[in-house]
Tab-separated table of C-alpha atoms in Angstrom:
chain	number	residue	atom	x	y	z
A	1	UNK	CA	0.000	0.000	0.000
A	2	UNK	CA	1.557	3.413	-1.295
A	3	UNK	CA	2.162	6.101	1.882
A	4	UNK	CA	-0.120	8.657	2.256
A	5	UNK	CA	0.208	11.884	0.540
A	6	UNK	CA	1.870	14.020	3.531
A	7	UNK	CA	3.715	11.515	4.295
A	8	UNK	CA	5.433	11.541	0.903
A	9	UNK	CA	5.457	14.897	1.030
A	10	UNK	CA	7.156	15.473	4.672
A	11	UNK	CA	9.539	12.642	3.792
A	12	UNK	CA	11.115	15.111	0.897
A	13	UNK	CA	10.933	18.350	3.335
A	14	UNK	CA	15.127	18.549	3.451
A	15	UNK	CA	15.572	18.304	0.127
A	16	UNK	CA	12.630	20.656	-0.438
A	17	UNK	CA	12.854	23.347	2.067
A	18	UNK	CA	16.764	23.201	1.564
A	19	UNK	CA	15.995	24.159	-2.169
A	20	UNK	CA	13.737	26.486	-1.484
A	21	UNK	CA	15.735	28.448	0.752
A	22	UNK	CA	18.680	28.597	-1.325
A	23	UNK	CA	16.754	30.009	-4.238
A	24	UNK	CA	15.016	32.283	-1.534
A	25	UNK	CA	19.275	33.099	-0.652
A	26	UNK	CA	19.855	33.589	-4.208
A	27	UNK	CA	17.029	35.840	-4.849
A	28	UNK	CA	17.779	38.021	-1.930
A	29	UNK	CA	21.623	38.471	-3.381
A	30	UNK	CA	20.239	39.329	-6.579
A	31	UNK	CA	17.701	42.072	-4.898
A	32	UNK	CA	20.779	43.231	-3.110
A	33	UNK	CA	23.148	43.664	-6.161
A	34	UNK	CA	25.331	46.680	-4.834
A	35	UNK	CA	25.929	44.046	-1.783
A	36	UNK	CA	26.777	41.298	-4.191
A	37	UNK	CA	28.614	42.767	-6.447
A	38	UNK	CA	30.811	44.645	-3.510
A	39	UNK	CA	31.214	40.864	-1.760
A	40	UNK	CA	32.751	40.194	-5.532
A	41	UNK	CA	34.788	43.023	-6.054
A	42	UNK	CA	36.804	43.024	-2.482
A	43	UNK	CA	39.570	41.314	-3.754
A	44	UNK	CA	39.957	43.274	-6.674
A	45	UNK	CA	40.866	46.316	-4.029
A	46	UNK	CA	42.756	44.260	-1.654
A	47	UNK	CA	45.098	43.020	-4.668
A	48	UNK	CA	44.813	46.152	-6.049
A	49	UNK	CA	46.294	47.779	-2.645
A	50	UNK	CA	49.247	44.927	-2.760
A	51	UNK	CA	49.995	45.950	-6.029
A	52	UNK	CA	50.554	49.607	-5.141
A	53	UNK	CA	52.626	48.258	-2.333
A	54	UNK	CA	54.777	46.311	-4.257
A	55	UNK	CA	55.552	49.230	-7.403
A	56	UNK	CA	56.107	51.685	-4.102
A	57	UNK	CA	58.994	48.931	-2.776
A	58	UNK	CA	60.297	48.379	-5.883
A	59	UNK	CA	60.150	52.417	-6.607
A	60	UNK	CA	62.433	52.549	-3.472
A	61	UNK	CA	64.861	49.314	-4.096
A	62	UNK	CA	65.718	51.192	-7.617
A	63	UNK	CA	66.782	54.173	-5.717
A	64	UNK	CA	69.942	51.801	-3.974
A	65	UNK	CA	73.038	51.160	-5.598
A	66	UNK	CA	73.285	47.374	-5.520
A	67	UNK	CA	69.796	47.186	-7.873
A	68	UNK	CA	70.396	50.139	-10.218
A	69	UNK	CA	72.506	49.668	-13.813
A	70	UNK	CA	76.427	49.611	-13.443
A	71	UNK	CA	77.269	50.040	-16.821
A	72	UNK	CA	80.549	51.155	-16.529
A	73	UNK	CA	83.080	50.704	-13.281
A	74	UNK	CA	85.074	53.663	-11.895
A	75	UNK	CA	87.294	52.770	-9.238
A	76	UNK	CA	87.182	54.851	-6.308
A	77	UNK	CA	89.372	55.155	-3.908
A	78	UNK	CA	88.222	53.759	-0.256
A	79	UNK	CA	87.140	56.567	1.972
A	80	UNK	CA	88.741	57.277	5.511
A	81	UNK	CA	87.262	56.451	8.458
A	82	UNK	CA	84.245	58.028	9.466
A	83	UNK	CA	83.595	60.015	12.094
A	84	UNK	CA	80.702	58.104	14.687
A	85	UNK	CA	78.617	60.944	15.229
A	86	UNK	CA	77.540	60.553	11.041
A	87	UNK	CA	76.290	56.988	12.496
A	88	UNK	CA	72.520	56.723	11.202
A	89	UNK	CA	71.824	55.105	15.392
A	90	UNK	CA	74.518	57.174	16.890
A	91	UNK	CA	73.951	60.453	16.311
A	92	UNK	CA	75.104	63.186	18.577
A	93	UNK	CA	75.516	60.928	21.443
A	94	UNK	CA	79.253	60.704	22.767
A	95	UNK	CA	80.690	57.346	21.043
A	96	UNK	CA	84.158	56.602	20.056
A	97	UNK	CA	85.308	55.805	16.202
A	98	UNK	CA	86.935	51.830	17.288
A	99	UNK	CA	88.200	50.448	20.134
A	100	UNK	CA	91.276	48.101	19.948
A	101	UNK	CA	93.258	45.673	21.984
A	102	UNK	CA	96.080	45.154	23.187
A	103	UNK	CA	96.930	48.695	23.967
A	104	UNK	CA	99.994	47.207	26.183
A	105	UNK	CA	101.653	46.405	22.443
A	106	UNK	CA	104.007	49.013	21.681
A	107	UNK	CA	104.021	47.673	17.941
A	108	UNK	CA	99.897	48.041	18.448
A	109	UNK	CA	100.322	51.581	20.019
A	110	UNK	CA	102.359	52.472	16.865
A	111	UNK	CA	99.730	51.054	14.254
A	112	UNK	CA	97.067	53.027	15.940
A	113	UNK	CA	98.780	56.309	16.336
A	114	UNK	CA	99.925	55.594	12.051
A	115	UNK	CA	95.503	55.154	11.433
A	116	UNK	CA	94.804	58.037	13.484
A	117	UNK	CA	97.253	60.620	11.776
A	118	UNK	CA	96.523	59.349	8.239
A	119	UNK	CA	93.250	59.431	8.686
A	120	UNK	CA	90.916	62.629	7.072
A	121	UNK	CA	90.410	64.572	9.394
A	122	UNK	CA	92.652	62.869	11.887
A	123	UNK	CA	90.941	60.867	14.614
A	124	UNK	CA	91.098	62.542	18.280
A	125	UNK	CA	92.561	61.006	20.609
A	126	UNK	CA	89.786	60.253	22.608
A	127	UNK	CA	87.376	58.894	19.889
A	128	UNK	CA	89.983	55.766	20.214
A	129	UNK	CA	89.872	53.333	23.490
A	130	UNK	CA	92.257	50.992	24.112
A	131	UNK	CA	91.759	47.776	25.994
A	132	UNK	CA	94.064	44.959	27.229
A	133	UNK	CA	92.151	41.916	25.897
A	134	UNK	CA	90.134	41.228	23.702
A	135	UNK	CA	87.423	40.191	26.444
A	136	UNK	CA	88.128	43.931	27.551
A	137	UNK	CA	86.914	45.417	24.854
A	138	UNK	CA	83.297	43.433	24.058
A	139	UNK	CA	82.206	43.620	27.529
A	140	UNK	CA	82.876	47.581	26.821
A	141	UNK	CA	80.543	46.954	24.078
A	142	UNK	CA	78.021	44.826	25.933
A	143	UNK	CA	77.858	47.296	28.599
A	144	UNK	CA	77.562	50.501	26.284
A	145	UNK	CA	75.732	49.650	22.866
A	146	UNK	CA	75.571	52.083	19.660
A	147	UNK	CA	78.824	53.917	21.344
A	148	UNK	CA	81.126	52.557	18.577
A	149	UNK	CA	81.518	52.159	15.004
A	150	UNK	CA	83.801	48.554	15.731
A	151	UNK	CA	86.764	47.668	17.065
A	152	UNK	CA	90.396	46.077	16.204
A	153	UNK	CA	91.899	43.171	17.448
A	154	UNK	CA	95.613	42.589	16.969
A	155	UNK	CA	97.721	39.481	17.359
A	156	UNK	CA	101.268	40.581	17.139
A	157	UNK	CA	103.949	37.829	17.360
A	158	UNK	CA	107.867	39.479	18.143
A	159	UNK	CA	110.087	36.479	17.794
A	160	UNK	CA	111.182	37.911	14.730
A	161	UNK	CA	113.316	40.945	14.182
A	162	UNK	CA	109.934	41.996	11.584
A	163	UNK	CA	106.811	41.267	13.871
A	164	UNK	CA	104.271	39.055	12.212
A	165	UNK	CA	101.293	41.058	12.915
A	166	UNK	CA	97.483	39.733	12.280
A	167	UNK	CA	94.277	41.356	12.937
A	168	UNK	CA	90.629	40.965	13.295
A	169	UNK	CA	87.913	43.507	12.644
A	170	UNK	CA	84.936	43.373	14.877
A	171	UNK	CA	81.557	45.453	13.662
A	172	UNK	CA	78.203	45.532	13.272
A	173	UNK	CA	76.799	44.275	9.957
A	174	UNK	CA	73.458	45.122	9.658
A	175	UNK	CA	72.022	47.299	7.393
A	176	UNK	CA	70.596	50.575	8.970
A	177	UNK	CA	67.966	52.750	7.578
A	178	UNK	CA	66.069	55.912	8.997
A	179	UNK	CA	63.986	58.441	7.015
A	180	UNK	CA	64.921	56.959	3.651
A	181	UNK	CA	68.821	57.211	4.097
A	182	UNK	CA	70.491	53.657	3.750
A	183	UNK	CA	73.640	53.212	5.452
A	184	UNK	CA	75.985	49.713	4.437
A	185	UNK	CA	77.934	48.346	7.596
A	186	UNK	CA	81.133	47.401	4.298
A	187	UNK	CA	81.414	50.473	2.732
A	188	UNK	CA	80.417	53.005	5.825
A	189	UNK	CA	82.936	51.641	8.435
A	190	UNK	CA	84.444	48.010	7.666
A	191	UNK	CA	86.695	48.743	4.033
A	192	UNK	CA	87.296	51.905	5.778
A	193	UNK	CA	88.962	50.736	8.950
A	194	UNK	CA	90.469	47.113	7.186
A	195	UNK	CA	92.571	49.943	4.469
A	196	UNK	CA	93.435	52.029	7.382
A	197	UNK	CA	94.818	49.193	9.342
A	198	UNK	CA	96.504	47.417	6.460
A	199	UNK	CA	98.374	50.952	5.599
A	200	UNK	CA	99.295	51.419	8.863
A	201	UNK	CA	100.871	47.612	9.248
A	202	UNK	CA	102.317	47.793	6.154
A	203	UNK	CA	103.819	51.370	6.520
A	204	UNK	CA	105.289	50.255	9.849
A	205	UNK	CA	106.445	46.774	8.373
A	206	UNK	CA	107.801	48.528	5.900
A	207	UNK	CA	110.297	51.294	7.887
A	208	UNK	CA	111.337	48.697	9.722
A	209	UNK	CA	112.751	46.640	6.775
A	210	UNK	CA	114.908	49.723	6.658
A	211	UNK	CA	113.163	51.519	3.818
A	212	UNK	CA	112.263	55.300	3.525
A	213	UNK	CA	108.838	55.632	4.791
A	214	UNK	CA	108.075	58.971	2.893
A	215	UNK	CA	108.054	56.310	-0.927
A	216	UNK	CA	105.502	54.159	0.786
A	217	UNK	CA	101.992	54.259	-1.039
A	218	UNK	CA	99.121	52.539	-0.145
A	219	UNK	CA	96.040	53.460	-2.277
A	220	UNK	CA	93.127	50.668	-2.330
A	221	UNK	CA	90.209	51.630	-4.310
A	222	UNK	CA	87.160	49.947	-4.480
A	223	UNK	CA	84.876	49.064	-8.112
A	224	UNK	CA	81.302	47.983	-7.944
A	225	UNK	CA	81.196	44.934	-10.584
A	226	UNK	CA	79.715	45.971	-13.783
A	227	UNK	CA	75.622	44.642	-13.973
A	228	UNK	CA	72.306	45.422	-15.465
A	229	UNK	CA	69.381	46.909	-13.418
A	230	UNK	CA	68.404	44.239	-11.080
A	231	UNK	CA	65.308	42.773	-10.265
A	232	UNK	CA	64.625	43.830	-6.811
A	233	UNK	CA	63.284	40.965	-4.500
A	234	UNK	CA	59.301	41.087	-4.284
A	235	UNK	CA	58.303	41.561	-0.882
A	236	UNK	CA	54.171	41.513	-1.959
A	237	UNK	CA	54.826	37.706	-1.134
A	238	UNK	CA	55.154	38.322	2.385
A	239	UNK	CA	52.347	40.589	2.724
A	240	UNK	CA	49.826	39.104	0.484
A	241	UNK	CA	48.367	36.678	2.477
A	242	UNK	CA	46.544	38.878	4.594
A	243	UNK	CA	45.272	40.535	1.827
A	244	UNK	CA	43.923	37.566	0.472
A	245	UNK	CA	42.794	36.927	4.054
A	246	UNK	CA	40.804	40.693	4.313
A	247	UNK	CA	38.956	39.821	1.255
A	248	UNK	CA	37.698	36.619	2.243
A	249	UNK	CA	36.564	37.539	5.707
A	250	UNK	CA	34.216	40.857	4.175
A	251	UNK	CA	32.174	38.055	2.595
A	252	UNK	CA	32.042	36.312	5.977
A	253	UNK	CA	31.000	39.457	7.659
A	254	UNK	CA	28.192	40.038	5.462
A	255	UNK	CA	26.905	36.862	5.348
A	256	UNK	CA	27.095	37.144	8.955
A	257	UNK	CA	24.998	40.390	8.616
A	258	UNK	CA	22.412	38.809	6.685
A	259	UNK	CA	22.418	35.711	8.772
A	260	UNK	CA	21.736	38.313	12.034
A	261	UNK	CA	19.254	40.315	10.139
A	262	UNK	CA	16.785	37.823	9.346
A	263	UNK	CA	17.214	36.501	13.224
A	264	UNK	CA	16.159	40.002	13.964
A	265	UNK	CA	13.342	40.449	12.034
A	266	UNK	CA	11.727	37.457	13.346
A	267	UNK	CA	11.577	35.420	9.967
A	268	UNK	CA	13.080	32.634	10.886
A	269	UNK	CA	11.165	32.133	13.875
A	270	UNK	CA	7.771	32.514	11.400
A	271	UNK	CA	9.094	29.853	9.218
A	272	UNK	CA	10.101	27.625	12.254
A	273	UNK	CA	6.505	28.163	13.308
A	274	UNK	CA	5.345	26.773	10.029
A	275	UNK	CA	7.578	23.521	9.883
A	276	UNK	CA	11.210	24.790	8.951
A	277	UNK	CA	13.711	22.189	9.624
A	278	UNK	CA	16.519	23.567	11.689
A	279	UNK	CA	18.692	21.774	9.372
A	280	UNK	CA	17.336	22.609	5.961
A	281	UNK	CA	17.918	26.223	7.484
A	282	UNK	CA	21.170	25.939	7.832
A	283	UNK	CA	22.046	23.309	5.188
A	284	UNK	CA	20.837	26.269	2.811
A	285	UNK	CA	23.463	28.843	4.023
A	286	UNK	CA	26.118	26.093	3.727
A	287	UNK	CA	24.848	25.450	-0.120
A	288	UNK	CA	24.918	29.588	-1.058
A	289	UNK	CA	28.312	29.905	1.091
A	290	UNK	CA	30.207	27.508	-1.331
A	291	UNK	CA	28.277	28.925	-4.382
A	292	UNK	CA	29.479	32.419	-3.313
A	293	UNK	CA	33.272	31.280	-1.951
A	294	UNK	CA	33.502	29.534	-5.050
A	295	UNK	CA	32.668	32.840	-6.986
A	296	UNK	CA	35.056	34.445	-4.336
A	297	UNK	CA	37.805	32.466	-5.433
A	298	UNK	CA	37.592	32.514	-9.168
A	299	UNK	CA	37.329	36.480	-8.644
A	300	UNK	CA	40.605	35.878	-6.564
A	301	UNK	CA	42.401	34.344	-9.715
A	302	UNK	CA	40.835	36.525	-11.970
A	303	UNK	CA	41.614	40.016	-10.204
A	304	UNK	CA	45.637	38.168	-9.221
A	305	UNK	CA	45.796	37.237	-12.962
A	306	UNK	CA	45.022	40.466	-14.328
A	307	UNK	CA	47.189	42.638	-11.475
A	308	UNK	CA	49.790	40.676	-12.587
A	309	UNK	CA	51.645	40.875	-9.098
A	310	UNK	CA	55.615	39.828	-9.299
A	311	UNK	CA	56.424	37.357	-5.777
């Protein structure tokens, strides 16, 4: 015997109510076209704003040195070393221009005095701090950051009637910036102090193998190798996620809106009264969500495709 008629009827009330609220869903999207077409267009202005980002870095990457064209190479001759007030972090805070150790060397004391009277300008006497070790000198440092631009250690070995002297140069390499300027750690302070203490070895070294110091000449100059403008590194990739992310959630946030708004205006609680199925309810919102992220993503590709953003 075939069911009744409501039976058959409330047997199918999902699949039926679950249809009818997703065209009911569909209906109300299309009524609300600004909304729609808004929920559709976000990540056209969130890539959009990524891909003004990303020509404003690489704007400011083709204003450095290491990305623009270097057609030609002029050596230049390496400058002296600076003075640590012109230190981007330093300022016009008291600070010295290195520190070295051992200042109980008399071969050491010589070097130093050599750097600081070839320099240009000559360095003061007390922009220099000598220190007995090594040890000395970086718990100075520890104790009293951004005071110094680096510091010199020597190993000087006197067995010899020529002392075999070695060095190590201790600074800071990272890069600083502030307020667009760009200061390197290599060419600022670290060429500068390794050609001032390889003169001043060598012009000691080489008065005391008994030749005239005044025909010594010690020139290094520096050349940038010869390359094309450079691509400068995309840094979009690091911030396009959230992006991506932002326009995602303003589709969440207006479904959300509708989702409140009809709780608010009482309708679901009138079609619960006439025999809504919680689940059809919900099963409906969960059918228009993937229709609509699925519309959501292809405008994702779309909009990224057409942006054409470099990461």
């Amino acid at each position: 015997m075939a069911p009744p008629l409501l039976d058959r009827v409330f047997s199918s009330r999902l699949l039926q109510q679950t249809l009818a609220l997703t065209y009911k869903n569909a209906l109300v999207a299309w009524r609300s076209r600004r909304a729609t077409i808004l929920r559709l267009m976000a990540p056209f202005v969130f890539l959009l704003l990524a891909l003004i980002i990303q020509l404003a870095l690489d704007a400011n990457n083709k204003r450095e040195q290491r990305v623009r064209e270097n057609a030609v190479s002029v050596p230049q001759l390496i400058p002296s070393i600076p003075d640590c007030n012109e230190d981007l972090f330093i300022g016009s805070r008291r600070c010295s221009a290195f520190l070295y150790s051992p200042n109980t060397s008399s071969v050491v004391q010589e070097i130093v005095a050599g750097i600081k009277a070839a320099n240009s300008p000559p360095i003061k006497d007390d922009k220099v701090i000598g220190f007995a070790s090594r040890q000395d000198a970086e718990d100075y440092m520890m104790a009293n950051p951004e005071t110094t631009l680096g510091a010199v250690h020597f190993d000087v070995n006197n067995s010899t009637a020529i002392p075999k002297i070695n060095y190590m140069i201790q600074s800071n390499s990272t890069v600083k910036s502030f307020k667009g300027n760009r200061q390197s750690p290599i060419t600022f302070f670290a060429l500068a102090i390794q050609a001032a203490v390889s003169r001043a070895a060598s012009k000691l070294l080489y008065t005391l193998s008994g030749r005239d110091p005044a025909t010594f000449d010690w020139e290094p100059q520096l050349a940038l190798f010869p390359h094309p403008q450079l691509r400068s590194i995309g840094m979009v990739g690091y911030v396009l996620g959230p992006f991506i992310f932002a326009s995602c959630m303003f589709g969440l946030v207006t479904q959300l809106g509708a989702i409140v708004g009809e709780k608010e205006t009482g309708l679901v609680t009138s079609l619960r009264h006439m025999g809504l199925l919680q689940s059809s309810y919900w099963l409906s919102w969960v059918l228009f969500d993937v229709l609509m992220g699925l519309a959501t993503a292809l405008s994702i590709v779309m909009w990224g495709e057409l942006v054409a953003l470099v990461f």
